[in-house]
mmCIF file of C-alpha atoms in Angstrom:
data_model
loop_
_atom_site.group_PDB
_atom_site.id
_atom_site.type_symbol
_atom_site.label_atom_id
_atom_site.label_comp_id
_atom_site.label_asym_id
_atom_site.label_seq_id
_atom_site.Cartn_x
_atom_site.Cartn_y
_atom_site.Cartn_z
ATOM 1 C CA UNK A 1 -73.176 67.915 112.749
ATOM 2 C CA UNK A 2 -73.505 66.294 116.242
ATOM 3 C CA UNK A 3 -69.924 66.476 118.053
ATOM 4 C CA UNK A 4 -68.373 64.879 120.769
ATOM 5 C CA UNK A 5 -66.360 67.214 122.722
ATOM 6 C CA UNK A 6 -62.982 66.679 124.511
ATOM 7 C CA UNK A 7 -61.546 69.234 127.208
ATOM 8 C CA UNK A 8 -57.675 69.521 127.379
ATOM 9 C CA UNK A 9 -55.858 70.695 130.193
ATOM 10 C CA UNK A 10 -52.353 71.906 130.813
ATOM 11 C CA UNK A 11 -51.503 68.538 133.135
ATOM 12 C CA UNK A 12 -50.411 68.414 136.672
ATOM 13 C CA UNK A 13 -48.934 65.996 139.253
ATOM 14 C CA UNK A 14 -51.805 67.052 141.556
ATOM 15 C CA UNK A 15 -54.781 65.410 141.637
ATOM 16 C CA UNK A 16 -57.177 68.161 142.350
ATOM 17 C CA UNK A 17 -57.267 70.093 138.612
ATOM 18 C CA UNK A 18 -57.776 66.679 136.757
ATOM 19 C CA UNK A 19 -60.948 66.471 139.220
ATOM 20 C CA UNK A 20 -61.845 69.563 138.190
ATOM 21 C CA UNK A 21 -61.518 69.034 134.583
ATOM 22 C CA UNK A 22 -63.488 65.891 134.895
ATOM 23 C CA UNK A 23 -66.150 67.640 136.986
ATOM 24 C CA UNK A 24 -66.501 70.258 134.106
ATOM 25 C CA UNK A 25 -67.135 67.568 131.401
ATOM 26 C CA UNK A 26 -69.998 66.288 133.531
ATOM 27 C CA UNK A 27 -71.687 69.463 133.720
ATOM 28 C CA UNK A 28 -71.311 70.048 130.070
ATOM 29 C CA UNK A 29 -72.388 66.447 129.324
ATOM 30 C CA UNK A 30 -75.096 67.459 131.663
ATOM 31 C CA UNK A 31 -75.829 70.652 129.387
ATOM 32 C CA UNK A 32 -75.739 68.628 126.318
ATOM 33 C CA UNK A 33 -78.576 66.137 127.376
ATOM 34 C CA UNK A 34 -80.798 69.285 128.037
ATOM 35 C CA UNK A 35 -80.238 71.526 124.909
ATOM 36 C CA UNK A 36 -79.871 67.627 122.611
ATOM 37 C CA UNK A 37 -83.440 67.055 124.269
ATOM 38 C CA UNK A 38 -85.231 70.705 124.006
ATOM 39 C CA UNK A 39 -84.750 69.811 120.693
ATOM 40 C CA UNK A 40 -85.676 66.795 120.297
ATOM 41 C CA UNK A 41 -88.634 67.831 121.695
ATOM 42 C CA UNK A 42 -88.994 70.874 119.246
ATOM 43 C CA UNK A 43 -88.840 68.450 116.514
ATOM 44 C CA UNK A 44 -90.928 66.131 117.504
ATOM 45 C CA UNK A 45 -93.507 68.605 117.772
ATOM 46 C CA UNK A 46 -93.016 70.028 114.264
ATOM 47 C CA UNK A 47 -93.351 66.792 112.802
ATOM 48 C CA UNK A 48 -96.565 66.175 115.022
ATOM 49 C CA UNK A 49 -97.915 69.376 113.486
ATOM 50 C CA UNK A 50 -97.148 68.796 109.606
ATOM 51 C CA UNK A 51 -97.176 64.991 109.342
ATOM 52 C CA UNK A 52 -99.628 62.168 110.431
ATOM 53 C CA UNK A 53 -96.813 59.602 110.578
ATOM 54 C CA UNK A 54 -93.886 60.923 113.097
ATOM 55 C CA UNK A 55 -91.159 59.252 113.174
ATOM 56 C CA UNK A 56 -89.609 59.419 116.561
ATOM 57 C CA UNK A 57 -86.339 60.918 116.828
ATOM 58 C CA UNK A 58 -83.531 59.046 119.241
ATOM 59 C CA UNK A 59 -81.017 61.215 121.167
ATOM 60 C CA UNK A 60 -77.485 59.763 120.961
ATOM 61 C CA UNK A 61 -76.095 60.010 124.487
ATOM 62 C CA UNK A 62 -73.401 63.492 124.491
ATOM 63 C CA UNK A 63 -69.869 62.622 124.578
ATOM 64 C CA UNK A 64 -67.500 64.542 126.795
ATOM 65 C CA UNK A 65 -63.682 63.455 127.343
ATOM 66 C CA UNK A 66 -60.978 64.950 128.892
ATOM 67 C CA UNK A 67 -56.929 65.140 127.668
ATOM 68 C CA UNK A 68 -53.951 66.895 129.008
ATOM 69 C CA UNK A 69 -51.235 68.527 127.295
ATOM 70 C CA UNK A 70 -48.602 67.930 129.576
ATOM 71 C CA UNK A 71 -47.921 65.319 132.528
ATOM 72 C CA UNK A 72 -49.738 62.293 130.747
ATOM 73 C CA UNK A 73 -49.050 58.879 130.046
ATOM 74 C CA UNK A 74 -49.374 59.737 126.164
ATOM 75 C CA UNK A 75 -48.587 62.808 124.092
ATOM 76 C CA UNK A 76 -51.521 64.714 123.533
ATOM 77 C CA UNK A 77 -51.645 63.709 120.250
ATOM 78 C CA UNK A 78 -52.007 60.275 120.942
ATOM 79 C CA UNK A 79 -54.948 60.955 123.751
ATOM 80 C CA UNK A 80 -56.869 62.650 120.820
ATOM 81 C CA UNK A 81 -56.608 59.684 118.566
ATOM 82 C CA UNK A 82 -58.209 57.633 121.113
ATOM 83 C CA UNK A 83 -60.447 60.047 121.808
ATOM 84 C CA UNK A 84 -61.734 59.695 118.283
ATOM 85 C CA UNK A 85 -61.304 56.377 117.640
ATOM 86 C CA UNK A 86 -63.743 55.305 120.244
ATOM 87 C CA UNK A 87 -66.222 58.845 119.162
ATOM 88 C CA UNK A 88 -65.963 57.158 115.811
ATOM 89 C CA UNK A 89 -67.118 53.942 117.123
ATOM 90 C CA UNK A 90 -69.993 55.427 118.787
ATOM 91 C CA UNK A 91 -71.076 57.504 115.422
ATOM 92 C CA UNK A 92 -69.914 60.495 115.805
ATOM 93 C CA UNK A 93 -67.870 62.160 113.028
ATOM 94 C CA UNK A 94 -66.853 65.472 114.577
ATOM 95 C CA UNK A 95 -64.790 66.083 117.615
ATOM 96 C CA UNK A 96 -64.502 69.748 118.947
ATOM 97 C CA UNK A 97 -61.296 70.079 121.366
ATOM 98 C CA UNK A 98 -62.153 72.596 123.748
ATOM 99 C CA UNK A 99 -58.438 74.146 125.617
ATOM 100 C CA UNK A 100 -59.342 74.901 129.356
ATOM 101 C CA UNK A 101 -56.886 77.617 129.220
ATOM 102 C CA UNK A 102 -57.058 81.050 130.328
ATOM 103 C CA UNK A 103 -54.634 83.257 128.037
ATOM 104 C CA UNK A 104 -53.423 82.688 124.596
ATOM 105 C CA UNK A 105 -49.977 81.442 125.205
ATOM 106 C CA UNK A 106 -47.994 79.402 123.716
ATOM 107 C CA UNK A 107 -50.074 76.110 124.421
ATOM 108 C CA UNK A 108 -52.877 77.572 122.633
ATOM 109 C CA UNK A 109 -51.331 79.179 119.880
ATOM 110 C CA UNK A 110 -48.724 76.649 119.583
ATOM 111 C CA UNK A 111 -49.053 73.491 121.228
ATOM 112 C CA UNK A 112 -52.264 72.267 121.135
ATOM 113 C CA UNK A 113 -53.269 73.601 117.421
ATOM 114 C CA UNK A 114 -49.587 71.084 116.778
ATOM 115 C CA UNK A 115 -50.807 67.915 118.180
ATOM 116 C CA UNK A 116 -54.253 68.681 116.696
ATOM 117 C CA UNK A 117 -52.549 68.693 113.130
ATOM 118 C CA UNK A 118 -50.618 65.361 114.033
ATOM 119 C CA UNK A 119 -53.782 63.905 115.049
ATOM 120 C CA UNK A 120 -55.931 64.203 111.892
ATOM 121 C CA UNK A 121 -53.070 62.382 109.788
ATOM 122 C CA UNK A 122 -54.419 59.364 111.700
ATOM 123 C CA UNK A 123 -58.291 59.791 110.487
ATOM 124 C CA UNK A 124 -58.248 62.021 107.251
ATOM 125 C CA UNK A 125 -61.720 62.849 106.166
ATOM 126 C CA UNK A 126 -63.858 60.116 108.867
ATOM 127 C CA UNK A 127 -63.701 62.180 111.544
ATOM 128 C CA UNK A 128 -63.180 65.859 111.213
ATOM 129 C CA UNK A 129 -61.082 68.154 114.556
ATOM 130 C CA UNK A 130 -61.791 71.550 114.972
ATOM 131 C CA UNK A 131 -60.055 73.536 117.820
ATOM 132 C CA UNK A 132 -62.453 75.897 119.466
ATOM 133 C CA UNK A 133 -61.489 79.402 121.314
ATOM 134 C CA UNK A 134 -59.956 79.031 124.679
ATOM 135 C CA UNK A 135 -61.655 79.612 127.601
ATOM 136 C CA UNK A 136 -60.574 82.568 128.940
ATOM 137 C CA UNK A 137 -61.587 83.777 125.392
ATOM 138 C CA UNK A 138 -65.226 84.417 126.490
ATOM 139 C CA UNK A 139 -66.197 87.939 127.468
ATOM 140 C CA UNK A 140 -68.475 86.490 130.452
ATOM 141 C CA UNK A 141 -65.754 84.932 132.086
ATOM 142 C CA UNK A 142 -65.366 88.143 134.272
ATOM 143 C CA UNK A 143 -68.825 87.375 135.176
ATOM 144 C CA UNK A 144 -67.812 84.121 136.740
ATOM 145 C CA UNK A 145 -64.902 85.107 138.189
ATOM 146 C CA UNK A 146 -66.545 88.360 140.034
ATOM 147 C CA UNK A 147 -68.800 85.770 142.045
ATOM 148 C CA UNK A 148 -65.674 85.274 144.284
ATOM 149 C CA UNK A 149 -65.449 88.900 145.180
ATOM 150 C CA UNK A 150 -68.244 88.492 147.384
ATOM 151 C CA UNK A 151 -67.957 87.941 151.235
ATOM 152 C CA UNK A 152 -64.730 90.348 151.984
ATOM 153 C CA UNK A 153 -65.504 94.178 152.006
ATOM 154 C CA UNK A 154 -61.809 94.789 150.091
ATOM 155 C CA UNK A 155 -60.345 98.147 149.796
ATOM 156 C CA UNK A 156 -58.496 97.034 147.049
ATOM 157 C CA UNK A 157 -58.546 93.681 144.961
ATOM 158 C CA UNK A 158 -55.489 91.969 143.158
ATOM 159 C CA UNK A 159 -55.949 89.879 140.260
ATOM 160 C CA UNK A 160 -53.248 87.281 140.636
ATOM 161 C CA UNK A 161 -52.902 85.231 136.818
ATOM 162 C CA UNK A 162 -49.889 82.872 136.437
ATOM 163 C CA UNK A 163 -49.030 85.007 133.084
ATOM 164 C CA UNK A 164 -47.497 84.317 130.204
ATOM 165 C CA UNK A 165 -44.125 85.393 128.343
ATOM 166 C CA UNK A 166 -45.496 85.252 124.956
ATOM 167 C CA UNK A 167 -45.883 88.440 123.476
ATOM 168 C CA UNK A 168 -49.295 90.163 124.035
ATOM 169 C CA UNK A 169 -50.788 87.305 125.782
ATOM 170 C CA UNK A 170 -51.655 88.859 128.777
ATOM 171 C CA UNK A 171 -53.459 91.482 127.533
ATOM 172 C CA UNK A 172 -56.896 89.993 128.528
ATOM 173 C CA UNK A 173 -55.573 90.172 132.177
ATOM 174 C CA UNK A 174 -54.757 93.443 131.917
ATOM 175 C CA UNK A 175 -58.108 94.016 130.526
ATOM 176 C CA UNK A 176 -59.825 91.914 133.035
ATOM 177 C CA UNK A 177 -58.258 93.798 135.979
ATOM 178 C CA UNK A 178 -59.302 97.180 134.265
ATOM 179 C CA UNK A 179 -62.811 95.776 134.207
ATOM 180 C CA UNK A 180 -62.793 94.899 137.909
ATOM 181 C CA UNK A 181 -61.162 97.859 138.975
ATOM 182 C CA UNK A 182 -58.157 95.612 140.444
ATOM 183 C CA UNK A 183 -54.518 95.614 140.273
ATOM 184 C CA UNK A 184 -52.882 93.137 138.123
ATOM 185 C CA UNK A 185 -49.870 90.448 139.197
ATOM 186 C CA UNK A 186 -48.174 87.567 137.764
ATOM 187 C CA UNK A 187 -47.261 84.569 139.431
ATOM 188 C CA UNK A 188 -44.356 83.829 136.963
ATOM 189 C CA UNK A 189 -43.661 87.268 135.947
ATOM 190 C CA UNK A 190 -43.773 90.943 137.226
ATOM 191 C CA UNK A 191 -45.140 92.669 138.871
ATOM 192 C CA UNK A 192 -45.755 89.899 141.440
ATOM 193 C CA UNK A 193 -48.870 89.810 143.774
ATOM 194 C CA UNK A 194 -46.819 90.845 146.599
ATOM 195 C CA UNK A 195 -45.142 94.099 145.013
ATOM 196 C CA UNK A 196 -48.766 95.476 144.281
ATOM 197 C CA UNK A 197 -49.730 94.491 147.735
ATOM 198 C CA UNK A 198 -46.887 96.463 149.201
ATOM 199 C CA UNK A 199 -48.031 99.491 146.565
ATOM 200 C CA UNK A 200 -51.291 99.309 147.758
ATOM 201 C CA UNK A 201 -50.259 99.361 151.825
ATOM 202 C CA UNK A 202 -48.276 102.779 150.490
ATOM 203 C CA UNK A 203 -51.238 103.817 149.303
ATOM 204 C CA UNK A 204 -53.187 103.503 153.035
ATOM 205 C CA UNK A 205 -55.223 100.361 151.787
ATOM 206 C CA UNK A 206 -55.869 97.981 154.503
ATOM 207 C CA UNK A 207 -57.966 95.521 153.811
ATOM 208 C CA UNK A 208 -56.627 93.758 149.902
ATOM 209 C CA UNK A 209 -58.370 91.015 148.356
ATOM 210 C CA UNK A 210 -56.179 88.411 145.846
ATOM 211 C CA UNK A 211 -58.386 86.904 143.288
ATOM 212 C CA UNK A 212 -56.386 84.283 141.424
ATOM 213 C CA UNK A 213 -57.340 84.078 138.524
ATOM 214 C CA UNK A 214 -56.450 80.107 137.968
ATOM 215 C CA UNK A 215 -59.045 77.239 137.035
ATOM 216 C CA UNK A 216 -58.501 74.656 140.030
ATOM 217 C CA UNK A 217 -57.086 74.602 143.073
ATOM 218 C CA UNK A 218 -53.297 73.009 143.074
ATOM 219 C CA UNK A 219 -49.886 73.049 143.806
ATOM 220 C CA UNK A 220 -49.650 76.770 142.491
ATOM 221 C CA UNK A 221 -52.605 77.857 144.295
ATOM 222 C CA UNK A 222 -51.296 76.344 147.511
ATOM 223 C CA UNK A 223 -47.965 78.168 147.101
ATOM 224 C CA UNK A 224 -49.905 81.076 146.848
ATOM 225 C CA UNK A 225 -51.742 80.605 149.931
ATOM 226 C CA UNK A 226 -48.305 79.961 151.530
ATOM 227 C CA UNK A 227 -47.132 83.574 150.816
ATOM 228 C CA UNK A 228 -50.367 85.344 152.138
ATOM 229 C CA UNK A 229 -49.671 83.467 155.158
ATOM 230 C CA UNK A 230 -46.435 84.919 155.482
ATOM 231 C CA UNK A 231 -47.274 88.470 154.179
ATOM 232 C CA UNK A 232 -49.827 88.545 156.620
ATOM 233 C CA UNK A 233 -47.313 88.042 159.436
ATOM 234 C CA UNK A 234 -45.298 90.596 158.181
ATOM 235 C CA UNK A 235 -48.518 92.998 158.323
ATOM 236 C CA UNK A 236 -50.237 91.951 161.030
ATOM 237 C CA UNK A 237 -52.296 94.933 161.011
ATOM 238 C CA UNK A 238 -53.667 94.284 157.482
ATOM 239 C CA UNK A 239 -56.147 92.669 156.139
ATOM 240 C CA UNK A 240 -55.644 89.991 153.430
ATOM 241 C CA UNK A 241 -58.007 87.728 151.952
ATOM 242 C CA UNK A 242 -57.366 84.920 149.179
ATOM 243 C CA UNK A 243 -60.723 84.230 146.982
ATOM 244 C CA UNK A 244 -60.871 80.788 145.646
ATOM 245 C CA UNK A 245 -59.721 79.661 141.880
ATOM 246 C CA UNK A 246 -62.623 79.246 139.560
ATOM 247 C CA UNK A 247 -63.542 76.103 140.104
ATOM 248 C CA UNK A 248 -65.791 73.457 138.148
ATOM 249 C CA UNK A 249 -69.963 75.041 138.395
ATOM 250 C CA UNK A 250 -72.428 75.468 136.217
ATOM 251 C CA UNK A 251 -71.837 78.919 135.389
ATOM 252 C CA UNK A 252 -68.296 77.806 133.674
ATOM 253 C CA UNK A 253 -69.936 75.249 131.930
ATOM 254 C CA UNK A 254 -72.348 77.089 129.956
ATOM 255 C CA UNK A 255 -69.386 79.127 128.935
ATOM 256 C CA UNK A 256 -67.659 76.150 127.654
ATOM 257 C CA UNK A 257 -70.992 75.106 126.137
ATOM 258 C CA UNK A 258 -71.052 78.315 124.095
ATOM 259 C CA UNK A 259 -67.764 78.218 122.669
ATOM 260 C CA UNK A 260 -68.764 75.338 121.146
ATOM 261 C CA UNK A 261 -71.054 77.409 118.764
ATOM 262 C CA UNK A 262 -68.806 80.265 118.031
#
């Protein structure tokens, strides 16, 4: 069943990660037009090999939205409907929402699976909602993130995620970290990037990396950029470098693209 796809974000007052999220649906949409027509293509060429009269096959334009949980004019909810009132209009009758999330918290356990359920009372069986994995769910996204460990010969890396307090949810940084051979940190919880910095100086490390492990670039990013500014006045003899966040590329976009067939 052809879908149209919609990519929800947690929301900010910053600008910058609702350019990012809008960046990302234009690579996928991007992504979509290729695969949609490879096979077309494929198709077309079966039917030029097995019947005399082809009938040409048209390739609906992909649809790619974006929503935010938080921080919007409208509930969530409410963004969704429209969402799928105007997919519906177009002829699409499936809508995969696709949570730009990192960890399993509570606005992807919780939250967003909620104001998918109030959103289907508005369409019943015309247009069908499935929620697809988050996307810190993928097992490549290490690959992704481990292209910003390059350019700074660390001694040590950090792996800075804001965390979560539900229960077991940040288990995939944990395993992340283990998988990079990095420390991990919280930016709302413990152990904080700077206590593993200052366990790592005991240690005789000198030069420390901090990958933060965040999707865009924004207010939290910029706070964290603010405190290895300071740190490295009070260490003037270390080393510390601050990779960027993810970002919107290609690479994350094919990730997206293949949650949407798991």
């Amino acid at each position: 069943m052809l879908s149209a796809y919609l990519l929800v974000t947690h929301g900010s007052r910053d600008p910058r990660p609702q350019a990012g999220a809008e960046q990302l649906a234009q690579l996928l949409c991007q992504k979509l037009r290729v695969e949609m027509l490879a096979k077309t293509q494929d198709l077309t060429n079966t039917e030029l090999l097995t019947n005399s009269s082809v009938n040409l096959v048209t390739v609906r334009e992909p649809l790619v939205g974006t929503a935010c949980l938080e921080l919007a004019p409208l509930p969530l909810h409410e963004q969704i409907q429209q969402f799928g009132k105007y997919a519906s209009s177009a002829g699409f009758k499936h809508i995969q929402i696709l949570p730009l999330f990192l960890l399993p918290g509570i606005h992807v356990m919780e939250d967003i699976p909620a104001e998918v359920t109030k959103a289907r009372k508005n369409f019943g069986s015309d247009l069908t909602i499935e929620v697809r994995p988050y996307l810190g769910f993928h097992p490549q996204i290490s690959q992704v993130l481990t292209s910003n460990l390059h350019g700074f010969n660390a001694d040590a890396w950090i792996l800075l995620s804001h965390g979560s307090r539900r229960q077991g949810a940040n288990y995939p940084v944990e395993a992340l970290a283990n998988q990079l051979g990095a420390l991990a940190a919280y930016w709302s919880l413990e152990p904080s990037w700077e206590s593993q910095a200052k366990s790592l100086l005991i240690k005789g490390k000198r030069r420390i990396g901090i990958l933060p492990y965040f999707l865009f670039a924004g207010g939290i990013t910029d706070a964290i950029a603010q405190s290895v500014k300071q740190i490295k006045q009070e260490y003037p003899a270390v080393k510390f470098h601050l990779a960027k966040p993810l970002g919107a590329n290609p690479e994350l976009a094919e990730l997206i693209l293949d949650l949407t067939r798991k």
